Every structure is written in C-alpha cells, then in structure tokens.
C-alpha cells in the first residue's frame, strides 16, 4: 500500500510532467493501433480471403525447367539444340487417367471437369464463317496447294495448315490444321467455363452427356446464320487429316457468344481460332467419333489433333494447397507444376494492401523507436529532479527496491492512462486514415496501369480467342449429368473479374478489416505498452540503486 499510495500522490502532484508523458504515450498508442490494424487486415486478407471461395487448379508441364536443364547439360555453344529441346518434352503429356489418379489422391477435391478439343475440317455443305474461301484445312496437301496457288492469302494460310503451326503462336494451345474446333465437355461445370467465354442459348438447348445424346452439338448463331442452320439440322464435318472420313452431327441448340471482342479477322487468321466456328458437344460424342484423346496436357499439350484440358475444383485456398502436397505424394513428378489462376489473381489484387502493410510496419518501428527514446529521456529527467526525495526516503529507512518500485508504479499508471486515450483515438481514426492510405495505394497502382495502357495504346486486355477457359470454376464434378446447364457460360477471366474487382474485391473488403480494433490488436498494444514502460522503468531502477542517501543529503545541504 505504501508504494501505491505514494505513487498515486506523486502522479497527482507532478501534473505537468505526467501530462507530457501521457501525451507521448497516447501518440505512440494511437500510431501503433493504426499500424497493427492495417497489418492485421493484410494478414486476414491473405489468409482468409479465399477461405470461402472456390479455387480451380491445373497441372501443367514445367517446360522452362526442362529447357533450362537441357541447356545446362548441353555444350553451351550458343546455338539452341532444337532436337534435344523437343525431345525433353516429348511424351510427357499427362493422360486422362493420370489426371483422375491425382484427383482421387486428394482429400480436399470437391469436383473436377475437363474438355477435349479437336480440329475438324469443312465439308461441301458445311463451311466455316470466313471472308475468304482459301481457309481450307490441311486435310490433303493437294487442296492446300490449290488454295495457296489461287491467291496470296492462300499462301499464308497454307503455311499455317500444312506446316501444322501450333495454335499457341496465334493465341491457343492445340494444333490448328482445321476449319472448326470441336470441343467436348465433361459436365455442366465444364460448359459454364467454355473456352470462348460467356454465351447464352438463343434457340434449342444444350446437349446432354448420356449415351443417348451422342452426336448432339450446339453451334454459334454466326455459324448457324452463315450455313442457314436451325435446331434439328444435320451437319457433317471431316477429319482434319483425312477428308474422306466424315462425322455426322445433329444441331440441338444455337448459342450466342457474349463477348463481342472475341472475333477473328484478317486474311491469314485461322478460322478454327474464330469463336464463331467453335462447335460444342459432349465428351461422349468425342469418344463415339474416335476423336477423344488418350493423352494431353493442360493448356497447351496435344496428342495428335486433340487437346485435353483438365481442371480441379476446391472449396477454398487451403484445399488447393493441400492438393499440391498430396499430388506430389501420389507421384507427381517435379517436371510438372500445380497452379491456380484464381490464387494468382487474388495475390495480385493484394499488392496495394501489402504495400500499405509494409508502410504501416515502417511507421510502427519508427514510432516505437522514437517513443521509447523520449520516454527514457523524460524518465531520466524525472529521477534527477527527484534525487533529494530518493535520498530522504532511503535515509529514513525505506528500502531502495521499494523506492524504485514506487517510480515504476508511477510510470505504469501514467502509461495506462495514455494507453487508454491513445487506443480510443487510434480506434476512431483508423478507419478514415487507413482507408485514405489504401485509396492512395490503389490509385497509384491504377494510375500506373492506366499509364502503361496509354503507352502501349491499349484500352483493355483482349483475351486470345483460342485460349483455354479451364482456369475458372464454380464447382461441379466430372461425371456427366443429363440435365442442361445454365444457358450462361462463365469464362474464367470473367469470374475472376467479379471476384477481384468492384464491391467484391479484397481491396474493398479490406476496409472493414482495417476498421476493426479487436482483442488481438489490443493484446499486442498492451504488450508493447508494457515493454515501453518496463524499458523506461529500468532507468529509474538503475538510478535509484546507484544513489547513496547520505551523499545526496550532504550535497543538498
């Protein structure tokens, strides 16, 4: 009681000095409160931002790693060994069975879907949407030669078809030697994530996946108008490598592409890469026609003329991260990598918040350093001014430890008062200050992106027409269902745009995180306050223990 009563009387008696200490502690507490709130917001966004959002992942061949390994083991003459580079990736495409094996090995998989894409050629009564008649497939060299001789445009097209150019050179991932793309879907979810993006049904309905639905397809409205097709029409497409082999198909629906920017033009533009010439069907139909691929790889792997694109669906980011580990445990070679465009897009959207978090940490360290120094200096002056008081107390028999404890209690009382005031100020101002700082970071990033777009003359980033759309997901399974899917597709980039922009973006959600000064922040704040008080109190203890009471009184007299 002696320590507490004398400490409280000293706090009341020395108002000016203690008010100054309270102000310093309050400033430190307010700054620390804002800094800790911002950092906690960043951590919460990183850890829980995708905790309730489905995440899609793909397994792909790590070509860069293979190429680098091949070059490092070569003769380093400076001339690429193309034969060895091609051999390094030959035969490494994953099969459908491989993809399914890794899916079964996962305990967090909620669904999967895939597409198989094959190039098919035109027939006499069924032609692709095109402004020229020289875009014939390479089903026979003679037809290609005649096309190339008929016009200069044909020469350009011939180099594309007979040379079996990789569509990756033109924005896709399969060999483009046909006039149409026949795309087989495994389920409704796969249709929702169609390679060419959002579409709606303008007539008929989407095909089913049962054996009874084999041979049923849907075509684009542009293609239907070009060939005068309607629901119930029968069309015939040819094998891209053998024009004598044809496949009869029945049109059960006509769809309208929702993205007007996905259109092809130009004399050398591949008609198969034009979304208008995409024919949608089921995997069952692909199997029945003999166009199903036994091999393939996600995004850009091919076997023959068929591409396999497989996607895994998880309930959240934690499920995806678990799958990465379990896939490797199931035998996935280091030549392959597991990636998620959803996670990458989310991490990219957190850049302004991460920058703000770094700024908050820097501010926090500066405030703590300066604040600790100021408190120590004030406490040193306090002890020196009260040196005679220390001498009197120790001379009348008060233990030095008790005297030192009195100074420590005084400082803790003043620190707690300043902490309470500073925490209140910090909690009240953390919302506008944090939001303003975050807005500045977002504005800076937006300005940089806008400047870059103006520099390159681009107002938007156009998606390549042939790019696989298997990077988005709404869940689902690979097993086929008989019911028709939603008439609106959901392209992966569009889905991520909805997730990571506007009202649903993590940057927008972050403002609510920053505004919360919860128990975690308060706990960290109290620990910091105790640390600062203990550090400055240590000075009082050292000074008191060094003082000799008789010498103090003698100097005083």
XYZ file of C-alpha atoms in Angstrom:
557
model
C 0.000 0.000 0.000
C 2.897 2.343 0.734
C 4.109 2.052 -2.844
C 0.663 2.523 -4.412
C -0.373 5.450 -2.220
C 2.882 7.348 -2.644
C 2.933 6.603 -6.376
C -0.593 7.958 -6.855
C 0.142 11.085 -4.788
C 3.248 11.689 -6.873
C 1.220 11.356 -10.100
C -1.277 13.932 -8.836
C 1.428 16.255 -7.526
C 3.572 16.351 -10.687
C 0.799 17.082 -13.183
C 2.823 18.907 -15.833
C 5.467 16.254 -16.260
C 2.961 13.385 -16.204
C 0.658 15.103 -18.711
C 3.613 15.315 -21.080
C 4.288 11.592 -20.632
C 0.584 10.822 -21.163
C 0.634 12.778 -24.446
C 3.711 10.902 -25.655
C 2.224 7.524 -24.737
C -1.111 8.471 -26.336
C 0.598 9.391 -29.619
C 2.531 6.136 -29.561
C -0.610 4.112 -28.748
C -2.682 5.781 -31.486
C 0.030 5.216 -34.099
C 0.566 1.626 -33.020
C -3.186 0.962 -33.061
C -3.482 2.131 -36.663
C -0.358 0.255 -37.717
C -1.403 -3.006 -36.068
C -4.919 -2.722 -37.533
C -3.550 -2.310 -41.050
C -1.148 -5.229 -40.688
C -3.847 -7.443 -39.260
C -6.097 -6.524 -42.175
C -3.410 -7.572 -44.633
C -2.841 -10.854 -42.803
C -6.577 -11.541 -42.648
C -6.983 -10.822 -46.357
C -4.080 -13.086 -47.277
C -5.121 -15.966 -45.029
C -8.901 -15.896 -45.243
C -9.686 -14.049 -48.472
C -10.159 -17.330 -50.370
C -11.355 -19.371 -47.401
C -14.946 -19.312 -48.622
C -14.367 -19.056 -52.371
C -13.940 -21.997 -54.713
C -10.494 -22.305 -56.246
C -9.599 -24.028 -59.505
C -6.208 -25.589 -60.183
C -4.431 -27.213 -63.097
C -1.415 -29.461 -63.511
C 0.903 -28.442 -66.322
C 4.322 -29.389 -67.625
C 7.077 -27.078 -66.418
C 8.673 -26.517 -69.811
C 11.005 -23.753 -68.640
C 12.568 -26.059 -66.079
C 13.072 -28.801 -68.653
C 14.555 -26.389 -71.181
C 16.944 -24.904 -68.638
C 18.052 -28.363 -67.518
C 18.629 -29.356 -71.133
C 20.659 -26.232 -71.859
C 22.784 -26.615 -68.720
C 23.702 -30.163 -69.732
C 24.482 -29.173 -73.349
C 27.667 -27.983 -74.967
C 26.812 -24.277 -74.403
C 27.846 -23.318 -77.929
C 25.236 -20.603 -78.046
C 23.223 -22.373 -80.730
C 19.990 -23.953 -79.431
C 19.794 -27.707 -79.838
C 16.193 -27.759 -81.018
C 16.114 -31.522 -81.415
C 17.121 -32.057 -77.784
C 14.733 -29.373 -76.567
C 11.828 -31.025 -78.356
C 12.912 -34.419 -77.037
C 12.890 -33.051 -73.472
C 9.115 -32.535 -73.568
C 8.151 -35.348 -75.923
C 5.929 -37.977 -74.368
C 5.479 -36.106 -71.097
C 1.827 -35.192 -71.632
C -0.459 -36.450 -68.880
C -3.299 -38.789 -69.769
C -6.866 -38.517 -68.559
C -6.139 -41.456 -66.261
C -3.211 -39.536 -64.773
C -5.360 -36.521 -64.005
C -8.029 -38.710 -62.431
C -5.393 -40.547 -60.360
C -4.178 -37.315 -58.777
C -7.752 -36.240 -58.192
C -8.519 -39.474 -56.335
C -5.403 -38.995 -54.207
C -6.738 -35.672 -52.922
C -8.834 -35.483 -49.764
C -9.912 -31.894 -50.460
C -11.185 -32.177 -54.037
C -14.793 -31.032 -54.386
C -15.086 -31.504 -58.141
C -13.317 -31.708 -61.461
C -14.109 -31.124 -65.103
C -12.323 -31.275 -68.410
C -12.641 -30.511 -72.088
C -11.279 -32.235 -75.177
C -10.726 -30.134 -78.273
C -10.150 -31.476 -81.775
C -9.701 -29.690 -85.084
C -12.145 -30.762 -87.794
C -12.465 -29.673 -91.410
C -15.246 -28.287 -93.538
C -17.313 -30.306 -95.983
C -19.138 -29.323 -99.140
C -22.393 -28.470 -97.374
C -20.916 -27.128 -94.135
C -18.488 -24.195 -94.261
C -16.833 -22.073 -91.546
C -17.578 -18.398 -91.032
C -14.900 -16.743 -93.142
C -14.439 -13.816 -95.509
C -12.414 -15.937 -97.933
C -12.618 -19.422 -99.389
C -8.887 -20.056 -99.017
C -9.040 -21.048 -95.354
C -9.414 -24.715 -96.125
C -7.955 -27.271 -93.771
C -4.836 -29.249 -94.415
C -6.717 -32.482 -94.815
C -4.910 -33.015 -98.077
C -1.840 -31.384 -99.484
C -3.416 -31.038 -102.897
C -6.282 -28.908 -101.635
C -3.795 -26.786 -99.683
C -1.603 -26.376 -102.722
C -4.547 -25.290 -104.828
C -5.548 -22.803 -102.165
C -2.069 -21.394 -101.983
C -1.870 -21.001 -105.733
C -5.257 -19.339 -106.001
C -4.263 -16.233 -104.083
C -1.502 -14.692 -101.981
C -3.748 -15.152 -98.990
C -3.862 -18.849 -99.680
C -0.083 -18.975 -99.454
C -0.222 -17.583 -95.945
C -2.981 -19.969 -94.965
C -1.149 -22.911 -96.471
C 1.880 -22.217 -94.309
C -0.399 -22.393 -91.298
C -2.229 -25.565 -92.189
C 0.271 -27.830 -93.925
C 3.023 -26.712 -91.595
C 0.758 -27.693 -88.664
C 1.502 -24.495 -86.791
C 0.971 -24.639 -83.075
C -2.056 -22.580 -82.214
C -0.079 -21.255 -79.288
C 1.595 -18.994 -81.832
C -1.800 -17.482 -82.537
C -3.194 -17.448 -79.009
C -4.184 -21.038 -78.287
C -2.753 -24.367 -77.382
C -3.649 -27.046 -79.980
C -2.556 -27.822 -83.491
C -4.633 -25.687 -85.752
C -4.954 -27.524 -89.070
C -8.737 -27.496 -89.444
C -11.599 -25.129 -90.053
C -13.594 -25.767 -86.851
C -12.913 -26.588 -83.255
C -14.979 -29.462 -81.928
C -14.971 -29.059 -78.151
C -16.244 -31.857 -75.930
C -17.317 -31.050 -72.368
C -17.364 -33.479 -69.451
C -20.111 -31.814 -67.429
C -22.286 -28.772 -66.922
C -19.465 -27.108 -64.993
C -17.140 -27.500 -67.953
C -19.750 -25.840 -70.181
C -20.042 -22.941 -67.736
C -16.316 -22.409 -68.221
C -16.343 -22.693 -72.005
C -13.043 -21.736 -73.678
C -14.645 -18.851 -75.562
C -16.322 -17.381 -72.503
C -19.845 -16.319 -71.721
C -22.645 -17.392 -74.044
C -26.435 -17.653 -73.976
C -28.752 -20.005 -75.811
C -30.781 -18.247 -78.491
C -32.547 -21.417 -79.675
C -32.831 -25.025 -78.542
C -30.987 -26.334 -75.506
C -27.594 -27.634 -74.512
C -26.783 -31.283 -75.217
C -26.773 -33.967 -72.523
C -23.966 -36.288 -71.536
C -25.618 -39.728 -71.702
C -25.059 -42.251 -74.496
C -28.453 -41.316 -75.956
C -27.182 -37.777 -76.536
C -24.209 -38.869 -78.647
C -23.840 -36.822 -81.808
C -25.681 -33.778 -80.493
C -23.985 -30.399 -80.791
C -24.667 -26.691 -80.384
C -23.268 -24.095 -82.778
C -22.835 -20.334 -82.634
C -25.501 -18.064 -84.048
C -22.975 -16.640 -86.509
C -22.204 -20.105 -87.838
C -25.891 -21.021 -87.948
C -26.701 -17.874 -89.910
C -23.768 -18.436 -92.261
C -24.817 -22.026 -93.065
C -28.566 -21.434 -92.726
C -28.894 -23.878 -89.831
C -31.670 -24.282 -87.298
C -32.399 -26.585 -84.380
C -32.698 -30.096 -85.772
C -30.381 -29.539 -88.745
C -27.831 -32.214 -89.569
C -24.268 -31.191 -90.371
C -21.180 -33.123 -91.393
C -17.543 -32.329 -90.581
C -14.442 -34.047 -91.898
C -11.370 -35.373 -90.177
C -8.689 -32.691 -90.320
C -6.087 -35.173 -91.551
C -8.310 -37.345 -93.740
C -11.048 -35.616 -95.724
C -12.609 -38.968 -96.653
C -13.613 -39.519 -93.007
C -16.670 -37.505 -92.054
C -18.728 -37.253 -88.880
C -22.494 -36.592 -88.925
C -23.768 -34.312 -86.141
C -27.185 -33.003 -85.125
C -27.693 -29.379 -84.086
C -29.791 -29.293 -80.902
C -29.108 -25.697 -79.952
C -27.759 -22.351 -81.139
C -25.761 -20.157 -78.783
C -24.808 -16.511 -78.859
C -21.289 -15.537 -77.774
C -21.417 -12.915 -75.065
C -18.009 -11.347 -75.684
C -18.053 -9.233 -78.818
C -14.276 -8.801 -78.681
C -13.741 -12.486 -79.374
C -13.840 -12.379 -83.132
C -11.357 -13.176 -85.838
C -10.412 -11.182 -88.876
C -7.641 -10.853 -91.411
C -6.770 -12.926 -94.441
C -4.354 -15.177 -92.535
C -6.487 -15.521 -89.420
C -7.269 -19.139 -88.601
C -10.957 -19.900 -88.971
C -10.632 -22.616 -86.324
C -9.447 -19.960 -83.862
C -12.542 -17.854 -84.525
C -15.049 -18.393 -81.664
C -17.851 -18.315 -84.217
C -16.548 -21.608 -85.604
C -16.477 -23.420 -82.270
C -18.796 -26.452 -82.136
C -19.712 -27.582 -78.627
C -20.585 -31.178 -77.777
C -20.088 -33.764 -75.031
C -17.073 -35.923 -74.274
C -19.300 -38.935 -75.023
C -19.672 -37.674 -78.586
C -15.923 -37.186 -78.901
C -15.398 -40.751 -77.748
C -18.012 -42.105 -80.148
C -16.412 -40.277 -83.089
C -12.973 -41.579 -82.190
C -11.680 -38.046 -81.534
C -11.117 -38.485 -77.811
C -7.513 -38.055 -76.779
C -5.864 -40.666 -74.637
C -3.104 -38.188 -73.921
C -2.942 -34.448 -73.442
C -1.832 -31.771 -71.119
C -3.469 -28.817 -69.545
C -3.469 -25.585 -71.508
C -1.143 -26.386 -74.375
C -0.397 -30.070 -74.512
C -1.525 -32.063 -77.531
C -1.528 -35.574 -78.803
C -2.359 -35.832 -82.453
C -5.066 -33.273 -83.105
C -6.814 -33.450 -79.731
C -6.151 -31.302 -76.710
C -7.062 -32.279 -73.159
C -7.645 -29.554 -70.572
C -8.343 -30.761 -67.021
C -9.292 -28.637 -64.002
C -9.616 -29.489 -60.312
C -12.045 -27.637 -58.044
C -11.558 -26.976 -54.316
C -13.754 -25.322 -51.731
C -11.044 -22.855 -50.703
C -7.380 -21.982 -50.950
C -6.446 -24.329 -48.100
C -7.887 -27.235 -50.069
C -5.827 -26.239 -53.088
C -2.624 -26.039 -51.043
C -3.333 -29.471 -49.569
C -3.850 -30.862 -53.066
C -0.429 -29.575 -54.157
C 1.210 -31.624 -51.397
C -0.946 -34.710 -51.934
C -0.348 -34.708 -55.696
C 3.406 -34.838 -55.107
C 2.918 -37.625 -52.570
C 0.879 -39.503 -55.183
C 3.868 -39.483 -57.518
C 3.576 -36.237 -59.484
C 6.993 -35.619 -60.993
C 8.929 -32.439 -60.358
C 8.689 -31.866 -64.114
C 5.114 -30.723 -63.518
C 3.737 -27.781 -61.599
C 0.360 -27.220 -59.943
C -1.004 -23.717 -60.327
C -4.208 -21.779 -59.781
C -5.128 -18.678 -61.736
C -7.649 -17.817 -59.012
C -4.950 -17.709 -56.328
C -2.553 -15.803 -58.565
C -5.196 -13.214 -59.427
C -6.122 -12.813 -55.765
C -2.491 -12.369 -54.709
C -2.047 -9.777 -57.443
C -5.064 -7.847 -56.190
C -3.489 -7.656 -52.725
C -0.443 -5.670 -53.902
C -1.775 -2.261 -52.717
C -2.710 -3.748 -49.357
C 0.711 -5.378 -48.984
C 2.361 -2.054 -49.798
C 0.231 -0.388 -47.154
C 1.143 -3.121 -44.671
C 4.847 -2.523 -45.314
C 4.341 1.203 -44.800
C 2.488 0.523 -41.551
C 5.332 -1.671 -40.283
C 7.892 1.030 -41.082
C 5.780 3.651 -39.327
C 5.323 1.324 -36.371
C 9.053 0.768 -35.918
C 9.845 4.478 -36.216
C 7.168 5.468 -33.706
C 8.265 2.804 -31.235
C 11.924 3.773 -31.534
C 11.334 7.497 -31.135
C 8.701 6.978 -28.448
C 10.933 4.708 -26.385
C 13.770 7.223 -26.569
C 11.523 10.105 -25.495
C 10.127 8.133 -22.559
C 13.593 7.163 -21.373
C 14.799 10.780 -21.549
C 11.734 12.056 -19.669
C 12.169 9.416 -17.018
C 15.854 10.273 -16.581
C 14.994 13.927 -16.003
C 12.216 12.861 -13.628
C 14.604 10.836 -11.472
C 17.283 13.517 -11.454
C 14.774 16.172 -10.373
C 13.550 13.939 -7.540
C 17.002 12.910 -6.380
C 16.551 14.599 -2.972
C 13.248 12.752 -2.472
C 15.051 9.469 -3.062
C 17.739 10.436 -0.537
C 15.178 11.323 2.158
C 13.166 8.126 1.710
C 16.205 5.881 1.852
C 17.638 7.860 4.799
C 14.526 7.254 6.903
C 14.784 3.536 6.265
C 12.739 2.902 3.101
C 14.313 0.100 1.074
C 15.836 1.121 -2.263
C 13.825 -1.573 -4.014
C 10.622 -0.091 -2.556
C 11.600 3.375 -3.741
C 12.377 2.034 -7.215
C 9.050 0.177 -7.246
C 7.273 3.466 -6.494
C 8.767 5.068 -9.599
C 7.880 2.008 -11.680
C 4.263 2.079 -10.482
C 4.034 5.799 -11.217
C 5.197 5.255 -14.764
C 2.810 2.349 -15.297
C -0.132 4.415 -14.024
C 0.715 7.265 -16.400
C 1.335 4.766 -19.244
C -2.055 3.088 -18.759
C -3.824 6.458 -18.869
C -2.008 7.412 -22.064
C -2.632 3.942 -23.499
C -6.389 4.233 -22.921
C -6.538 7.671 -24.532
C -4.315 6.667 -27.465
C -6.240 3.456 -28.122
C -9.504 5.376 -28.273
C -8.024 7.910 -30.671
C -6.465 5.162 -32.785
C -9.700 3.163 -32.976
C -11.663 6.248 -34.009
C -9.177 7.412 -36.645
C -8.045 4.047 -38.010
C -10.996 3.877 -40.406
C -10.529 7.185 -42.289
C -6.723 7.127 -42.115
C -6.412 3.507 -43.245
C -8.969 3.919 -45.987
C -7.283 7.058 -47.250
C -3.865 5.387 -47.287
C -5.314 2.358 -49.030
C -7.106 4.556 -51.549
C -3.802 6.255 -52.326
C -2.137 2.881 -52.915
C -4.976 1.695 -55.168
C -4.962 4.981 -57.052
C -1.205 4.724 -57.570
C -1.498 1.194 -58.931
C -4.443 2.147 -61.133
C -2.582 5.174 -62.453
C 0.442 3.026 -63.244
C -1.702 0.502 -65.115
C -3.537 3.263 -66.981
C -0.262 4.897 -67.934
C 1.031 1.606 -69.235
C -2.130 1.044 -71.284
C -1.823 4.526 -72.797
C 1.846 3.978 -73.509
C 1.088 0.820 -75.477
C -2.160 2.171 -76.892
C -4.336 -0.455 -75.251
C -7.595 0.346 -73.551
C -8.212 -3.221 -72.440
C -6.549 -6.585 -72.387
C -8.144 -8.722 -75.061
C -8.231 -12.409 -74.385
C -6.834 -14.672 -77.074
C -9.704 -16.450 -78.807
C -8.078 -19.844 -78.646
C -7.087 -19.690 -75.020
C -8.353 -22.480 -72.832
C -11.016 -21.420 -70.393
C -10.329 -24.110 -67.890
C -8.960 -21.738 -65.364
C -12.252 -20.781 -63.802
C -14.681 -22.816 -61.805
C -17.914 -22.836 -59.930
C -17.520 -26.310 -58.590
C -19.006 -29.454 -60.021
C -17.878 -32.944 -60.908
C -16.513 -34.561 -63.984
C -19.307 -37.043 -64.180
C -21.847 -36.187 -66.797
C -25.334 -35.253 -65.813
C -28.360 -35.414 -68.015
C -29.695 -32.015 -67.117
C -28.966 -28.991 -69.257
C -26.592 -26.484 -67.709
C -27.202 -22.855 -67.186
C -27.593 -21.069 -70.503
C -24.963 -18.571 -69.465
C -21.341 -19.626 -69.609
C -18.771 -18.379 -67.176
C -15.351 -17.651 -68.539
C -12.554 -17.899 -66.030
C -11.299 -14.387 -66.593
C -14.815 -13.042 -66.169
C -15.248 -14.948 -62.949
C -12.024 -13.643 -61.533
C -13.020 -10.179 -62.651
C -16.126 -10.487 -60.498
C -14.152 -11.843 -57.584
C -11.278 -9.405 -57.637
C -12.834 -6.111 -58.679
C -15.606 -3.788 -57.603
C -17.573 -4.417 -54.435
C -16.326 -7.985 -54.058
C -12.621 -7.245 -54.393
C -10.304 -7.921 -51.450
C -9.262 -4.278 -51.553
C -12.856 -3.219 -50.962
C -13.375 -5.844 -48.281
C -10.137 -4.775 -46.568
C -11.643 -1.514 -45.343
C -13.908 -3.436 -42.983
C -10.932 -5.449 -41.717
C -8.883 -2.309 -41.028
C -11.737 -0.653 -39.144
C -11.772 -3.423 -36.547
C -9.645 -2.973 -33.440
C -10.188 -6.399 -31.926
C -8.768 -8.289 -28.985
C -5.692 -9.313 -30.935
C -4.764 -5.715 -31.639
C -5.485 -4.720 -28.043
C -3.364 -7.567 -26.736
C -0.429 -6.615 -28.930
C -0.873 -2.971 -27.966
C -0.836 -3.778 -24.239
C 2.320 -5.874 -24.647
C 4.036 -3.011 -26.467
C 2.960 -0.545 -23.761
C 4.246 -2.830 -21.019
C 7.531 -3.203 -22.894
C 7.989 0.554 -23.228
C 7.076 1.141 -19.584
C 9.441 -1.604 -18.444
C 12.270 -0.191 -20.563
C 11.897 3.330 -19.196
C 11.342 1.988 -15.652
C 14.620 0.164 -15.873
C 16.303 3.556 -15.946
C 14.594 4.507 -12.677
C 15.704 1.286 -11.016
C 19.324 1.782 -12.112
C 19.463 5.376 -10.900
C 17.815 4.630 -7.534
C 20.081 1.681 -6.825
C 23.149 3.841 -7.533
C 22.183 6.697 -5.205
C 23.690 6.942 -1.706
C 21.236 8.691 0.660
C 23.841 10.340 2.936
C 25.756 11.702 -0.020
C 22.519 13.064 -1.508
C 21.623 14.849 1.734
C 25.141 16.166 2.136
C 25.134 17.577 -1.375
C 21.733 19.098 -0.691
C 22.914 20.888 2.462
